[in-house]
Amino acid sequence: MTPWLIFGAGSGVGAELITLGLREKRLLFALVRNPEQAQALREKGVQVIEGDALNAEKVEQVCRLAGEHARIVSTLGGREGDYRGNRLIIDTAEHCGLTHMVLVTSIGCGDSWPTLSERAKKAFGQAVREKSLAESWLQTSQLRSCILRPGGLFNGDSTGNAQCIQGEAHGLIRRADVALIIQKLIDDENSYGKTFALVDPMLKP
């Protein structure tokens, strides 16, 4: 099993992915800003560098620690910057010799922008545009990329009904199911160079 280097491991999809990785005794690395979250992950067996994804020194430190064979997963957003943080990760990964990255963005990014309603564009369009820039930066990098665009995210146990769709899709999905999909795709070379929308057709608003 390849090691995982996770950005955004402290909560959400990243935290769910940590749980899956620990169950299969996979070697896990993470960059975590929150000291309490960082310590909790260390106690579980994750190799953690404490710091911000906008700090070039810390990003390089964790990339070097994880090594060239690690596969990156980024679920970054919010204050750390969907674009600026991911751009730094991508550039640093290239510099450190890493080769594969899974980027979690959202439905509405990139070529799926026209499918968003005007209401959605006004509500969270800025974040979607940031994520779209991150997608573009990854796709034009030297890294092999797998881009995942989940629908509306919810907490709760996995349903096991989530679908990967190459094309237009709308809907909801639980964070635990996004993590399961990442676990399934990350070591499959056929997943790279592709973009998938992720939804669970059984979930209704």
mmCIF file of C-alpha atoms in Angstrom, residues 9 54 97 102 136 154 160 163 168 176 199:
data_model
loop_
_atom_site.group_PDB
_atom_site.id
_atom_site.type_symbol
_atom_site.label_atom_id
_atom_site.label_comp_id
_atom_site.label_asym_id
_atom_site.label_seq_id
_atom_site.Cartn_x
_atom_site.Cartn_y
_atom_site.Cartn_z
ATOM 1 C CA ALA A 9 -6.833 15.711 7.923
ATOM 2 C CA LEU A 54 0.185 28.428 3.315
ATOM 3 C CA GLY A 97 9.441 14.434 -6.483
ATOM 4 C CA VAL A 102 -6.199 13.503 -5.441
ATOM 5 C CA SER A 136 -6.518 24.014 -13.301
ATOM 6 C CA PHE A 154 -23.190 15.859 5.100
ATOM 7 C CA GLY A 160 -22.273 2.707 0.503
ATOM 8 C CA GLN A 163 -21.535 7.008 -7.271
ATOM 9 C CA GLU A 168 -22.943 16.392 -15.087
ATOM 10 C CA ALA A 176 -17.657 9.162 4.923
ATOM 11 C CA VAL A 199 -23.260 11.924 -5.417
#
